[in-house]
Short mmCIF file of C-alpha atoms in Angstrom, two decimals:
data_model
loop_
_atom_site.label_atom_id
_atom_site.label_comp_id
_atom_site.label_asym_id
_atom_site.label_seq_id
_atom_site.Cartn_x
_atom_site.Cartn_y
_atom_site.Cartn_z
CA MET A 1221 0.05 -0.33 0.12
CA THR A 1222 0.92 3.28 -0.60
CA PRO A 1223 0.33 6.88 1.31
CA ASP A 1224 -1.66 7.91 -0.91
CA GLU A 1225 -4.02 5.05 -1.80
CA LYS A 1226 -5.19 6.33 2.05
CA ARG A 1227 -6.69 9.22 0.47
CA TRP A 1228 -7.30 8.01 -2.75
CA MET A 1229 -9.94 5.47 -1.42
CA THR A 1230 -11.45 8.07 0.61
CA ARG A 1231 -12.02 10.35 -1.91
CA ALA A 1232 -13.45 7.43 -4.07
CA GLY A 1233 -15.87 7.00 -0.81
CA ASN A 1234 -17.26 10.42 -0.44
CA PHE A 1235 -17.60 10.21 -4.63
CA ALA A 1236 -19.60 6.97 -4.50
CA GLN A 1237 -21.88 8.96 -1.32
CA GLY A 1238 -22.37 12.21 -3.31
CA LEU A 1239 -23.53 10.23 -5.92
CA VAL A 1240 -26.14 8.22 -4.04
CA GLN A 1241 -27.06 10.98 -1.73
CA GLY A 1242 -27.55 12.69 -5.07
CA GLU A 1243 -24.62 15.32 -4.06
CA LEU A 1244 -23.13 15.81 -6.89
CA ALA A 1245 -20.89 18.66 -5.98
CA TYR A 1246 -19.39 16.40 -3.53
CA THR A 1247 -18.10 14.38 -7.14
CA PHE A 1248 -14.69 17.41 -6.61
CA GLN A 1249 -12.92 16.09 -3.85
CA LYS A 1250 -9.70 17.72 -5.37
CA GLY A 1251 -8.11 19.52 -8.13
CA HIS A 1252 -6.09 17.00 -10.02
CA PRO A 1253 -8.95 15.65 -10.86
CA GLY A 1254 -8.84 11.69 -10.20
CA VAL A 1255 -12.03 11.22 -11.04
CA THR A 1256 -11.38 8.73 -13.33
CA THR A 1257 -9.43 6.66 -10.08
CA MET A 1258 -12.52 7.18 -7.69
CA TRP A 1259 -14.79 6.06 -10.12
CA ILE A 1260 -12.00 3.22 -9.98
CA GLY A 1261 -12.42 2.93 -6.32
CA ALA A 1262 -16.40 3.73 -5.80
CA LEU A 1263 -16.82 0.38 -7.92
CA GLY A 1264 -14.49 -1.44 -5.05
CA TYR A 1265 -16.56 -0.27 -2.48
CA ALA A 1266 -19.34 -1.76 -4.62
CA PHE A 1267 -18.26 -4.90 -5.06
CA ALA A 1268 -16.80 -4.94 -0.95
CA PHE A 1269 -18.80 -2.38 0.92
CA PRO A 1270 -21.82 -1.71 -0.81
CA GLU A 1271 -23.28 -0.94 2.18
CA PHE A 1272 -21.13 2.25 2.22
CA PRO A 1273 -22.98 5.29 0.57
CA TYR A 1274 -25.71 5.05 2.38
CA VAL A 1275 -24.62 4.25 6.42
CA THR A 1276 -22.03 6.90 6.02
CA PRO A 1277 -22.21 9.69 7.98
CA GLY A 1278 -21.37 12.37 5.89
CA GLN A 1279 -17.69 12.95 3.62
CA LEU A 1280 -15.02 11.80 5.22
CA GLY A 1281 -11.07 13.19 5.85
CA THR A 1282 -8.41 12.24 3.57
CA THR A 1283 -5.55 13.28 6.52
CA ASP A 1284 -7.30 12.40 9.60
CA THR A 1285 -8.13 8.35 11.08
CA SER A 1286 -12.03 9.52 10.36
CA PRO A 1287 -11.94 6.95 7.85
CA GLU A 1288 -10.38 4.20 10.11
CA ASP A 1289 -12.72 4.91 12.77
CA PHE A 1290 -16.11 4.54 10.06
CA PHE A 1291 -14.64 1.21 9.43
CA ALA A 1292 -13.89 0.17 12.51
CA THR A 1293 -17.41 0.72 13.73
CA GLN A 1294 -18.87 -0.94 10.78
CA GLY A 1295 -16.74 -4.12 11.34
CA GLN A 1296 -14.80 -3.21 7.78
CA ASP A 1297 -11.48 -3.64 6.92
CA PRO A 1298 -10.42 -1.28 4.96
CA LEU A 1299 -7.97 -3.21 3.04
CA GLN A 1300 -10.81 -5.21 1.53
CA VAL A 1301 -11.87 -1.91 0.09
CA LEU A 1302 -8.42 -0.58 -1.08
CA ALA A 1303 -7.75 -4.63 -2.92
CA ALA A 1304 -10.87 -3.99 -4.96
CA GLY A 1305 -10.22 -0.94 -6.29
CA ARG A 1306 -7.59 -1.81 -6.94
CA THR A 1307 -8.20 -4.99 -9.00
CA VAL A 1308 -10.68 -2.51 -10.98
CA ALA A 1309 -6.96 -0.27 -11.71
CA VAL A 1310 -5.49 -2.93 -13.06
CA LEU A 1311 -8.48 -4.38 -15.48
CA VAL A 1312 -8.95 -1.25 -16.25
CA ASN A 1313 -4.75 -1.06 -17.17
CA VAL A 1314 -5.03 -3.60 -19.26
CA LEU A 1315 -7.51 -3.40 -21.40
CA VAL A 1316 -7.07 0.23 -22.05
CA VAL A 1317 -3.44 -0.36 -22.79
CA GLY A 1318 -4.44 -3.62 -24.72
CA LEU A 1319 -6.39 -2.09 -26.84
CA ALA A 1320 -3.60 0.94 -27.23
CA LEU A 1321 -1.00 -2.60 -28.62
CA ALA A 1322 -3.65 -4.26 -30.94
CA LEU A 1323 -4.33 -0.53 -32.51
CA ALA A 1324 -0.84 -0.28 -32.89
CA ALA A 1325 -0.10 -3.51 -34.27
CA ARG A 1326 -3.20 -3.72 -37.16
CA PHE A 1327 -2.63 -0.33 -38.21
CA LEU A 1328 0.84 1.13 -37.00
CA LEU A 1329 3.34 -1.80 -37.32
CA LEU A 1330 1.68 -3.96 -39.15
CA PRO A 1331 3.01 -1.21 -42.56
CA ILE A 1332 6.39 -2.21 -41.67
CA LEU A 1333 7.18 -5.38 -39.63
CA ALA A 1334 6.78 -8.23 -40.13
CA PRO A 1335 4.10 -10.48 -36.96
CA PRO A 1336 7.11 -11.24 -35.37
CA TYR A 1337 8.77 -8.76 -34.52
CA ILE A 1338 5.97 -6.87 -33.91
CA ALA A 1339 5.58 -8.90 -30.76
CA ILE A 1340 8.53 -7.24 -29.64
CA GLY A 1341 7.91 -3.60 -29.08
CA LEU A 1342 4.18 -5.31 -27.54
CA LEU A 1343 5.91 -6.34 -24.90
CA LEU A 1344 8.27 -3.92 -24.13
CA VAL A 1345 5.26 -1.97 -23.68
CA ALA A 1346 3.81 -5.03 -21.49
CA LEU A 1347 6.90 -6.26 -19.31
CA ASP A 1348 7.44 -1.99 -18.57
CA PRO A 1349 8.08 -2.29 -14.79
CA PHE A 1350 7.67 1.09 -14.14
CA HIS A 1351 4.76 1.54 -15.47
CA MET A 1352 3.50 -2.39 -14.43
CA ALA A 1353 3.74 -1.08 -10.41
CA HIS A 1354 1.87 2.02 -10.84
CA SER A 1355 -1.10 -0.31 -12.77
CA ARG A 1356 -1.96 -1.57 -9.73
CA LEU A 1357 -2.23 1.32 -7.45
CA LEU A 1358 -5.32 2.81 -7.05
CA HIS A 1359 -4.08 6.67 -7.61
CA THR A 1360 -3.56 8.95 -10.88
CA ASP A 1361 -0.29 8.33 -12.55
CA ALA A 1362 -0.61 5.01 -14.43
CA LEU A 1363 -4.74 5.64 -15.49
CA LEU A 1364 -2.96 8.86 -17.08
CA ALA A 1365 0.13 7.00 -18.54
CA SER A 1366 -2.57 4.37 -19.99
CA PHE A 1367 -5.50 6.37 -20.99
CA GLY A 1368 -2.99 9.11 -23.06
CA PHE A 1369 -1.04 6.22 -25.01
CA LEU A 1370 -4.22 4.64 -26.53
CA THR A 1371 -5.62 8.47 -27.18
CA VAL A 1372 -1.86 9.23 -28.55
CA ILE A 1373 -2.28 5.48 -30.61
CA ALA A 1374 -5.32 5.88 -31.84
CA TYR A 1375 -5.19 8.82 -33.46
CA LEU A 1376 -2.65 7.75 -35.22
CA CYS A 1377 -4.28 5.21 -36.20
CA ALA A 1378 -7.33 7.48 -37.65
CA GLY A 1379 -4.47 8.84 -40.03
CA GLN A 1380 -3.53 4.98 -41.52
CA SER A 1381 -7.77 4.88 -42.70
CA ARG A 1382 -9.20 5.54 -44.47
CA SER A 1383 -12.81 6.37 -42.82
CA PRO A 1384 -10.91 7.22 -40.00
CA GLN A 1385 -14.15 8.66 -37.87
CA ARG A 1386 -14.27 5.59 -35.21
CA LEU A 1387 -10.95 5.91 -34.89
CA LEU A 1388 -11.01 9.59 -33.99
CA ILE A 1389 -13.60 8.98 -31.35
CA LEU A 1390 -12.19 6.58 -29.63
CA SER A 1391 -9.61 9.03 -29.61
CA GLY A 1392 -10.87 12.03 -28.57
CA VAL A 1393 -13.10 9.62 -25.30
CA ALA A 1394 -9.50 8.54 -24.53
CA ALA A 1395 -8.81 12.05 -24.12
CA GLY A 1396 -11.56 12.62 -21.71
CA PHE A 1397 -11.15 9.80 -19.29
CA THR A 1398 -7.18 11.13 -19.24
CA TRP A 1399 -8.47 14.73 -18.68
CA LEU A 1400 -10.29 13.13 -15.84
CA THR A 1401 -7.42 11.51 -14.80
CA LYS A 1402 -5.25 14.14 -13.91
CA THR A 1403 -4.35 18.24 -15.78
CA PRO A 1404 -1.35 18.05 -17.70
CA GLY A 1405 -3.54 15.20 -19.96
CA LEU A 1406 -4.59 18.93 -21.31
CA PHE A 1407 -0.97 18.61 -22.96
CA LEU A 1408 -3.22 16.31 -25.63
CA ILE A 1409 -4.60 19.33 -27.18
CA PRO A 1410 -1.62 20.89 -29.17
CA PHE A 1411 -0.11 17.78 -29.75
CA VAL A 1412 -2.31 15.96 -31.54
CA GLY A 1413 -3.05 19.96 -33.20
CA LEU A 1414 0.33 19.10 -34.28
CA LEU A 1415 -0.14 15.75 -35.47
CA GLN A 1416 -2.69 17.17 -37.57
CA LEU A 1417 -1.11 19.47 -38.69
CA ALA A 1418 1.70 17.28 -39.07
CA HIS A 1419 -0.37 14.87 -41.31
CA PHE A 1420 -2.26 17.32 -43.38
CA THR A 1421 1.67 18.88 -44.45
CA TRP A 1422 2.34 15.30 -45.88
CA ARG A 1423 -0.66 15.70 -47.94
CA TRP A 1424 0.06 19.20 -48.92
CA ARG A 1425 3.42 18.08 -50.03
CA ASN A 1426 2.58 14.36 -51.84
CA GLN A 1427 -0.16 16.72 -53.65
CA LYS A 1428 2.21 19.40 -55.52
CA GLY A 1429 0.05 21.82 -53.45
CA ALA A 1430 -3.58 21.12 -54.89
CA LEU A 1431 -5.11 21.16 -51.81
CA SER A 1432 -6.29 24.35 -51.41
CA PHE A 1433 -6.17 26.14 -48.16
CA GLY A 1434 -10.51 26.77 -48.30
CA TYR A 1435 -12.87 23.93 -48.05
CA THR A 1436 -10.43 21.32 -48.41
CA ALA A 1437 -7.97 22.44 -45.41
CA TRP A 1438 -11.31 23.20 -43.06
CA ARG A 1439 -11.51 19.65 -44.13
CA GLU A 1440 -8.67 17.93 -43.90
CA LEU A 1441 -6.73 20.27 -40.79
CA VAL A 1442 -9.22 21.19 -39.11
CA ARG A 1443 -12.49 19.05 -38.57
CA PRO A 1444 -10.94 15.59 -38.06
CA LEU A 1445 -9.93 18.42 -34.84
CA LEU A 1446 -12.85 19.52 -33.78
CA LEU A 1447 -14.48 16.17 -33.74
CA TRP A 1448 -11.74 14.59 -31.87
CA PHE A 1449 -12.12 17.72 -29.47
CA GLY A 1450 -15.36 17.59 -29.46
CA VAL A 1451 -15.98 13.98 -28.11
CA ALA A 1452 -13.25 14.99 -25.36
CA VAL A 1453 -14.54 17.63 -23.98
CA ILE A 1454 -17.85 14.84 -23.70
CA THR A 1455 -16.74 13.26 -22.54
CA TYR A 1456 -15.29 15.33 -20.10
CA VAL A 1457 -18.81 16.45 -19.10
CA ALA A 1458 -20.66 13.67 -18.96
CA CYS A 1459 -18.54 11.65 -16.72
CA TRP A 1460 -17.82 14.68 -14.25
CA PRO A 1461 -21.48 14.77 -12.10
CA ALA A 1462 -19.90 17.95 -10.47
CA MET A 1463 -19.26 19.49 -13.80
CA TRP A 1464 -23.32 19.45 -14.43
CA VAL A 1465 -24.28 21.42 -11.28
CA ALA A 1466 -21.03 24.08 -10.92
CA PRO A 1467 -19.37 24.17 -14.99
CA LEU A 1468 -17.01 26.73 -13.46
CA GLN A 1469 -16.45 26.71 -9.60
CA THR A 1470 -14.68 22.89 -10.78
CA LEU A 1471 -12.88 23.81 -13.35
CA GLY A 1472 -11.72 26.85 -11.34
CA LYS A 1473 -10.54 24.62 -8.32
CA VAL A 1474 -8.98 22.43 -11.26
CA PHE A 1475 -6.84 24.38 -12.59
CA SER A 1476 -5.46 26.60 -8.99
CA LEU A 1477 -4.05 23.26 -8.33
CA SER A 1478 -2.06 23.01 -10.92
CA GLN A 1479 -1.49 26.19 -10.69
CA GLU A 1480 -0.48 26.45 -7.25
CA TYR A 1481 1.97 22.89 -8.06
CA ALA A 1482 3.17 24.70 -10.85
CA GLU A 1483 4.85 27.56 -9.01
CA GLU A 1484 4.67 26.82 -4.77
CA GLY A 1485 6.75 22.73 -5.48
CA HIS A 1486 7.34 20.67 -2.75
CA SER A 1487 5.91 21.60 0.35
CA SER A 1488 8.68 19.58 1.82
CA SER A 1489 12.57 18.77 1.36
CA MET A 1490 13.47 15.86 -1.49
CA TYR A 1491 16.94 14.50 -1.92
CA PHE A 1492 18.31 14.26 -5.61
CA MET A 1493 21.57 13.73 -6.62
CA GLY A 1494 22.98 13.47 -2.58
CA GLN A 1495 21.52 16.67 -1.45
CA LEU A 1496 18.36 17.75 -0.20
CA ARG A 1497 16.33 19.86 -2.09
CA TRP A 1498 13.38 22.29 -2.00
CA GLY A 1499 11.31 23.40 -3.74
CA ASP A 1500 12.24 23.03 -7.45
CA PRO A 1501 14.82 19.54 -8.01
CA GLY A 1502 15.96 21.10 -11.05
CA PHE A 1503 15.49 19.94 -15.08
CA SER A 1504 18.31 16.89 -14.64
CA PHE A 1505 15.37 15.68 -12.05
CA TYR A 1506 13.03 14.43 -15.14
CA PRO A 1507 16.34 12.74 -17.72
CA LEU A 1508 17.86 10.93 -14.62
CA SER A 1509 14.53 9.25 -13.06
CA TYR A 1510 14.05 8.16 -16.52
CA LEU A 1511 17.28 5.92 -16.71
CA TRP A 1512 17.06 5.03 -13.45
CA ARG A 1513 13.01 3.91 -13.88
CA THR A 1514 13.78 2.13 -17.20
CA THR A 1515 15.68 -0.84 -18.01
CA PRO A 1516 18.84 -1.71 -20.81
CA PHE A 1517 16.65 -3.81 -23.21
CA VAL A 1518 14.63 0.12 -23.69
CA LEU A 1519 17.63 2.17 -22.98
CA VAL A 1520 19.57 0.33 -26.33
CA GLY A 1521 16.14 0.18 -28.57
CA LEU A 1522 15.84 3.96 -27.54
CA VAL A 1523 19.24 3.79 -29.12
CA LEU A 1524 18.49 1.16 -31.93
CA ALA A 1525 15.31 3.29 -32.74
CA VAL A 1526 17.04 7.01 -33.39
CA GLY A 1527 19.50 5.51 -35.45
CA TYR A 1528 17.22 3.64 -37.92
CA MET A 1529 15.48 6.51 -37.96
CA ILE A 1530 18.36 9.16 -38.46
CA TYR A 1531 19.24 6.31 -41.79
CA ALA A 1532 15.73 6.75 -42.73
CA LEU A 1533 15.35 9.87 -42.87
CA ARG A 1534 18.82 10.57 -45.02
CA PHE A 1535 15.52 8.74 -47.61
CA THR A 1536 13.19 10.45 -47.02
CA MET A 1537 14.36 14.27 -47.37
CA LEU A 1538 16.35 13.98 -49.79
CA ARG A 1539 13.43 11.74 -51.27
CA PRO A 1540 9.72 13.12 -50.39
CA HIS A 1541 8.88 9.29 -51.80
CA ALA A 1542 11.30 6.60 -49.93
CA ALA A 1543 8.88 6.01 -47.26
CA HIS A 1544 9.65 3.12 -47.58
CA VAL A 1545 13.57 3.04 -46.25
CA TYR A 1546 11.35 1.87 -43.24
CA ASP A 1547 9.89 -0.78 -44.41
CA LEU A 1548 11.01 -3.83 -42.50
CA ARG A 1549 9.11 -6.34 -43.54
CA SER A 1550 11.64 -7.65 -46.20
CA PRO A 1551 14.79 -6.13 -46.07
CA ASN A 1552 16.14 -6.99 -49.42
CA ARG A 1553 13.77 -5.49 -51.34
CA SER A 1554 15.45 -3.66 -54.39
CA ARG A 1555 15.13 0.15 -53.32
CA ARG A 1556 13.43 2.06 -56.48
CA ASN A 1557 13.30 5.68 -56.09
CA ASP A 1558 10.79 5.99 -58.73
CA ALA A 1559 8.61 4.36 -56.25
CA SER A 1560 5.61 6.95 -54.81
CA PRO A 1561 2.67 6.45 -52.94
CA ASP A 1562 -0.71 7.42 -53.86
CA PRO A 1563 -1.32 10.48 -52.68
CA SER A 1564 -5.04 10.73 -51.88
CA SER A 1565 -4.23 7.74 -49.11
CA PRO A 1566 -3.19 8.79 -45.40
CA HIS A 1567 0.52 9.66 -44.74
CA PRO A 1568 2.74 6.31 -44.64
CA THR A 1569 2.76 5.40 -41.36
CA SER A 1570 6.16 3.90 -41.73
CA SER A 1571 7.82 7.94 -41.51
CA PHE A 1572 5.58 9.07 -38.92
CA LEU A 1573 5.23 6.57 -36.31
CA LEU A 1574 9.07 6.73 -34.57
CA PRO A 1575 8.94 11.18 -34.27
CA SER A 1576 5.22 10.55 -33.33
CA LEU A 1577 6.21 8.38 -30.95
CA LEU A 1578 9.48 9.86 -29.85
CA GLY A 1579 8.50 13.75 -29.95
CA PHE A 1580 4.92 13.09 -27.38
CA ALA A 1581 7.92 12.34 -25.19
CA LEU A 1582 10.15 14.97 -25.09
CA LEU A 1583 7.95 17.14 -25.13
CA TYR A 1584 5.91 15.63 -22.34
CA LEU A 1585 9.47 15.80 -20.52
CA LEU A 1586 9.49 19.50 -21.03
CA LEU A 1587 6.25 20.26 -20.07
CA MET A 1588 6.47 18.60 -16.50
CA ASN A 1589 10.17 20.04 -15.98
CA LEU A 1590 7.17 23.49 -16.63
CA GLY A 1591 6.28 22.10 -13.02
CA ALA A 1592 8.50 22.84 -9.70
CA LYS A 1593 7.15 19.99 -8.18
CA LYS A 1594 8.47 16.66 -9.85
CA PHE A 1595 8.00 13.11 -8.76
CA ASP A 1596 9.11 10.42 -11.14
CA ARG A 1597 5.73 8.98 -11.96
CA TYR A 1598 4.84 12.21 -12.92
CA LEU A 1599 6.96 11.34 -16.03
CA LEU A 1600 4.98 7.49 -16.96
CA PRO A 1601 2.49 8.52 -19.68
CA ALA A 1602 6.21 8.55 -21.38
CA TYR A 1603 6.95 4.96 -21.20
CA PRO A 1604 4.15 3.12 -23.23
CA PRO A 1605 5.76 4.96 -25.66
CA LEU A 1606 9.13 5.34 -25.89
CA ALA A 1607 8.93 0.78 -24.81
CA LEU A 1608 7.08 1.14 -27.87
CA VAL A 1609 9.54 2.76 -30.39
CA ALA A 1610 12.13 0.99 -28.34
CA GLY A 1611 10.82 -2.63 -29.91
CA VAL A 1612 10.78 -1.73 -33.38
CA GLY A 1613 14.55 -0.34 -32.51
CA TRP A 1614 14.69 -4.23 -31.55
CA ALA A 1615 12.71 -5.21 -34.65
CA ALA A 1616 14.94 -3.16 -37.63
CA LEU A 1617 18.33 -4.31 -36.18
CA VAL A 1618 17.06 -8.25 -36.38
CA ALA A 1619 15.89 -7.23 -39.79
CA ARG A 1620 19.19 -5.59 -40.76
CA VAL A 1621 21.26 -8.64 -39.39
CA THR A 1622 18.84 -11.73 -41.09
CA ALA A 1623 19.41 -9.53 -44.24
CA PHE A 1624 22.90 -9.68 -43.29
CA MET A 1625 23.69 -12.72 -42.36
CA ALA A 1626 21.75 -14.48 -44.94
CA PRO A 1627 23.73 -16.75 -48.02
CA THR A 1628 24.63 -15.15 -50.95
CA GLN A 1629 22.80 -16.26 -53.95
CA ARG A 1630 25.05 -19.04 -56.33
CA LYS A 1631 24.22 -18.79 -59.74
CA HIS A 1632 24.38 -22.20 -60.14
CA ASP A 1633 22.48 -25.61 -58.52
CA ALA A 1634 24.71 -28.52 -57.27
CA GLN A 1635 24.74 -30.50 -60.33
CA GLY A 1636 25.87 -27.42 -62.44
CA ASP A 1637 22.48 -27.37 -64.73
CA GLY A 1638 22.18 -23.64 -64.54
CA GLY A 1639 19.37 -23.39 -61.46
CA THR A 1640 19.62 -20.89 -58.84
CA LEU A 1641 19.26 -21.92 -55.24
CA SER A 1642 16.57 -19.93 -53.26
CA VAL A 1643 17.64 -18.81 -50.15
CA ASP A 1644 14.15 -18.21 -48.66
CA GLY A 1645 15.00 -20.71 -46.01
CA ASP A 1646 17.74 -19.24 -44.91
CA LYS A 1647 16.70 -16.09 -44.15
CA ARG A 1648 13.30 -18.04 -42.74
CA ARG A 1649 16.09 -19.53 -40.31
CA VAL A 1650 18.43 -16.95 -39.39
CA GLY A 1651 15.80 -14.41 -38.83
CA LYS A 1652 13.60 -17.03 -36.06
CA LEU A 1653 17.28 -17.83 -34.78
CA ALA A 1654 17.66 -13.65 -34.34
CA LEU A 1655 13.99 -13.74 -33.01
CA LEU A 1656 14.50 -16.16 -30.49
CA VAL A 1657 17.45 -14.30 -29.02
CA ILE A 1658 15.31 -10.98 -28.79
CA PHE A 1659 12.53 -12.77 -27.22
CA GLY A 1660 14.99 -14.17 -24.30
CA LEU A 1661 16.68 -11.59 -23.48
CA ILE A 1662 13.20 -9.66 -23.56
CA GLY A 1663 12.05 -12.52 -20.27
CA MET A 1664 15.87 -11.98 -19.14
CA VAL A 1665 15.88 -8.39 -18.71
CA GLN A 1666 11.99 -7.15 -18.33
CA LEU A 1667 11.00 -10.18 -15.95
CA THR A 1668 13.46 -10.54 -13.90
CA PRO A 1669 12.92 -6.63 -12.31
CA LEU A 1670 8.84 -8.30 -12.17
CA VAL A 1671 10.27 -11.39 -10.18
CA SER A 1672 12.81 -10.63 -8.21
CA THR A 1673 10.71 -7.37 -6.64
CA PHE A 1674 7.73 -8.75 -5.79
CA PRO A 1675 5.46 -8.08 -4.95
CA TYR A 1676 7.58 -4.29 -4.03
CA TYR A 1677 7.97 -3.28 -7.95
CA LEU A 1678 8.13 -0.09 -6.98
CA SER A 1679 12.14 -0.76 -5.67
CA TYR A 1680 13.10 -1.74 -9.30
CA TYR A 1681 15.36 0.23 -10.56
CA ASP A 1682 17.40 0.35 -13.27
CA PRO A 1683 20.78 -2.22 -12.78
CA ILE A 1684 22.86 -0.15 -15.75
CA MET A 1685 22.97 2.63 -12.99
CA GLY A 1686 23.43 1.15 -9.98
CA GLY A 1687 20.66 -0.61 -8.86
CA ALA A 1688 18.86 -0.50 -6.29
CA LYS A 1689 22.12 -0.58 -4.24
CA ALA A 1690 23.12 2.88 -5.44
CA ALA A 1691 19.47 4.59 -5.84
CA PRO A 1692 19.36 5.95 -1.90
CA ASN A 1693 22.69 7.40 -3.05
CA VAL A 1694 21.22 8.93 -5.93
CA MET A 1695 17.42 9.67 -5.33
CA GLN A 1696 14.97 10.03 -2.67
CA ILE A 1697 13.64 6.04 -2.81
CA GLY A 1698 10.40 4.24 -0.84
CA TRP A 1699 7.08 4.69 -1.18
CA GLY A 1700 5.41 2.68 1.73
CA GLU A 1701 6.92 -0.79 0.00
CA GLY A 1702 7.84 -3.20 3.20
CA ALA A 1703 6.33 -1.56 5.45
CA ASP A 1704 3.48 -3.97 6.15
CA ALA A 1705 5.77 -7.25 6.15
CA ALA A 1706 7.12 -4.59 8.51
CA ALA A 1707 4.17 -4.27 11.12
CA ARG A 1708 4.31 -8.44 10.50
CA TRP A 1709 7.25 -9.00 11.82
CA LEU A 1710 6.54 -7.10 14.85
CA VAL A 1711 3.13 -9.02 15.83
CA GLN A 1712 5.14 -11.72 15.02
CA GLN A 1713 7.06 -10.70 18.05
CA ALA A 1714 4.50 -9.34 20.18
CA ASN A 1715 2.90 -12.89 19.78
CA ALA A 1716 6.35 -14.73 20.04
CA GLU A 1717 6.69 -13.06 23.40
CA GLY A 1718 3.07 -13.46 24.79
CA ALA A 1719 2.13 -10.09 23.97
CA ASP A 1720 0.05 -7.73 23.06
CA ALA A 1721 0.31 -6.73 19.66
CA SER A 1722 -2.65 -4.27 19.94
CA THR A 1723 -1.71 -2.63 23.03
CA LEU A 1724 2.04 -1.29 21.39
CA LYS A 1725 2.75 1.70 20.27
CA VAL A 1726 4.65 2.41 17.33
CA ALA A 1727 6.70 5.30 15.80
CA THR A 1728 7.03 5.31 11.60
CA ALA A 1729 6.80 6.78 8.97
CA TYR A 1730 3.80 5.59 7.35
CA THR A 1731 0.56 6.57 10.19
CA ASN A 1732 -1.72 6.79 6.74
CA GLY A 1733 -2.09 3.02 5.72
CA PRO A 1734 1.39 1.25 4.64
CA PHE A 1735 1.75 0.49 8.35
CA SER A 1736 -0.95 1.66 10.67
CA TYR A 1737 -2.93 -0.33 8.73
CA PHE A 1738 -0.68 -3.54 8.85
CA PHE A 1739 -0.26 -2.83 12.62
CA PRO A 1740 -3.29 -3.59 14.98
CA GLY A 1741 -1.14 -1.16 17.56
CA GLU A 1742 -0.66 2.29 17.40
CA SER A 1743 1.25 3.82 14.83
CA LEU A 1744 2.80 7.61 15.59
CA PRO A 1745 4.33 9.46 13.76
CA ILE A 1746 7.98 9.64 14.12
CA TYR A 1747 7.84 13.13 15.40
CA PHE A 1748 5.58 12.32 18.60
CA TRP A 1749 7.87 13.09 20.75
#
């Protein structure tokens, strides 16, 4: 359990109470706004404590013991409610990311990668330890990353479809949920605008200026944006009852908290780069936190992807119609300078996918650096796109190695009758071997941290940077990991000595759930004296 989950569990209960009692203004609890998290938590209450909104005396506090006191009077265990909410959160994250990966495979990766290669990127996203650690929490950051990832992927897929309306609507719905989760999701508005402008520019360039800037510009540039934005706004309002009764006040509170976080920073000191720091820890915080929280396989894949993108851009900048250099389905295919796409078709995903995903991650990093309050988890929306890019980088390497290692065709066969020796079988064998090696590395590098840190996935740090042993020398670590084990150990010691653990008093940094929810005695703050 993390310290923030007690707050979100309480907010979710207040949210449910406001819904049931018709006090819709209470569906605003905090300016994050965390609405998706509260809906998920409310479902947890519905499964584990369905009577809660009917028997609660009113809105409970998030910083006092009123939730625990109320649960005790009802004979309920708050951990059961949290477990139910976490289960729903896991299911939502899995479904959203799974849908995004399915769309990416169908519309974005299949045109440039053979099906076995596609699995590399999908596995890197699905097995990212940092995203997986947060996706099992009743919190906002993993949901922000998951819905944001689906928004971008669905919008990119719409650019690949001749009937993009459904994908635009899906992207708009996901964007609305992203905004409902956390205000940094509003970054999607300018970013999607940039994507649409790039798509229109490509169409205009390949039709050699045939597109005018009149009605055609409206149809090609503005109308998709209006559809996407309209669906997102409708989703935002429809799924947040507080917007039905007090829209201006609700939005004012949301933007007020965002401004506070951006300007004031941390209310207490944080440890970074060997020093205690107050306020903004500096521009280097997020790049370094990413290096510490990602995996070696993803880092190497990103280097490969950037190198391959530079190699491909060398051709596309000089030859606008040479986007097929990105095509990895057939590495030895002929490079025809006169090959050109149908100008009426959507933009080629091959030359658009990697820059779009890298651009999203880099621009989001710059946006988050504008805020004074920084945590490593705030950069989480950049992780799935970068993992997918890394997967394409590894796929490019496998494809090129397969082409390089395939034996050269001979003009005569063994009998010398003038026939040629087919090397398709050799290529397939080399390709399968390379894929097996890559999948083995994925299993070793991606699954090892998940197994070794179970069930405290947040304790993973990149071994390239020094791992969990070196991390405490560089950054602030710990978000409740192991506090439950400490509580259980104290109870075992008390039982072994014949003492009643409920009479004990223990000073702890986690009086707000991670320790106190597992310890039957009294949990005191560490500054109790």
